Amino acid sequence: MSRWSILGRGVSGLCVAKLLVEQGEQVDVIEQPDYPTASWYAGGMLAPYCEAESAPQEVVTLGQHALAWWRQRVPNVQQQGTLVIAPPRDQQELKVFASKTTHHQWVKPVELEADLGSRFDNGLFFAEEGHLNPRQALASLAQQLLEQGVVFHSSQPCGNIIDCRGIEARSDLPPLRAVRGEMLRLRSHELDFSRPIRLLHPRFPCYLVPRGGGEFMLGATMVESDDPRGMSARAAVELLSAAYTIHPALAEAEIIETASGLRPAYPNNLPSFHYQHNRFYLNGMYRHGFLLAPIVAQQLVEQLAKEKSNANLT
């Protein structure tokens, strides 16, 4: 049995910790108290086929493993698909999206989400995709780890170190950059959507993810910036305008949270892991944390097992 210290309790760190514990290893998780991770503000969409519209093929291929991984380990993972819509004047956006993606079918949005009514004539339905509540998923993983003997603390690491601190590790990883994202949490008891809805728009694309109990997550902007401040007024106006386009009832929704976070990204917007400075680094999840962290963490743990076997790593 090896001793491992995982730096960071975001989605990458908890996925690595979970997989190491499943291998019978001894694990500590080093956290920064009261410091929210980018994972805390994620949408939680497990949508690899939709990501093909703008992401490299690796994201689509690796992301196809995420839904099964999460369903095996945390409760309340939904597989209701993803509905992609566009206003009547932006139907060309929908056609372009369809041309860049696969595993979808053309649908009448009202047939999937009755509350949309007749506002949208056409949509794309990605039936194989899913979603989860990131905060519930992270809490479930952390609770499981505690019950399996993992200690969460803020003391010095010991043993072998795996650094999953996201943007906090950029002083050690010069290629890493911050990509700012902003989100809103809304509550509306007038609407009942069962799946994420992506609105295509030339300037203000957004997604609306149901969280249950009338709650929705609305996000998310993508800004090449390391500005750590709270949500900007412009982002709030743009997102709320897009939400109104999805359904006017969202104009009356209660805003229960506004937030921003800094996503860690490498130049190619793909995550990777490597060894330097006497520790392993897993970083660069960009906007794909819940989609890619499970399989990238699994690749890392598999490599560590091979190295342990070959070099008697302790």
mmCIF file of N, CA and C in Angstrom, residues 42 104 117 145 231 260 294:
data_model
loop_
_atom_site.group_PDB
_atom_site.id
_atom_site.type_symbol
_atom_site.label_atom_id
_atom_site.label_comp_id
_atom_site.label_asym_id
_atom_site.label_seq_id
_atom_site.Cartn_x
_atom_site.Cartn_y
_atom_site.Cartn_z
ATOM 1 N N ALA A 42 -19.752 24.638 -11.652
ATOM 2 C CA ALA A 42 -19.930 23.959 -12.938
ATOM 3 C C ALA A 42 -21.401 23.714 -13.246
ATOM 4 N N HIS A 104 -27.555 12.828 -32.670
ATOM 5 C CA HIS A 104 -28.707 13.673 -32.388
ATOM 6 C C HIS A 104 -29.821 13.393 -33.386
ATOM 7 N N GLY A 117 -43.710 25.382 -25.053
ATOM 8 C CA GLY A 117 -44.817 25.754 -25.918
ATOM 9 C C GLY A 117 -44.403 25.773 -27.375
ATOM 10 N N LEU A 145 -15.480 9.062 0.615
ATOM 11 C CA LEU A 145 -14.056 8.989 0.947
ATOM 12 C C LEU A 145 -13.837 9.053 2.455
ATOM 13 N N MET A 231 -19.418 38.272 -10.369
ATOM 14 C CA MET A 231 -20.055 38.387 -11.676
ATOM 15 C C MET A 231 -20.190 39.847 -12.101
ATOM 16 N N SER A 260 -18.729 33.616 -10.041
ATOM 17 C CA SER A 260 -17.742 33.486 -11.105
ATOM 18 C C SER A 260 -16.628 32.576 -10.618
ATOM 19 N N PRO A 294 -13.155 12.040 -14.705
ATOM 20 C CA PRO A 294 -13.140 10.608 -14.383
ATOM 21 C C PRO A 294 -12.180 9.790 -15.234
#
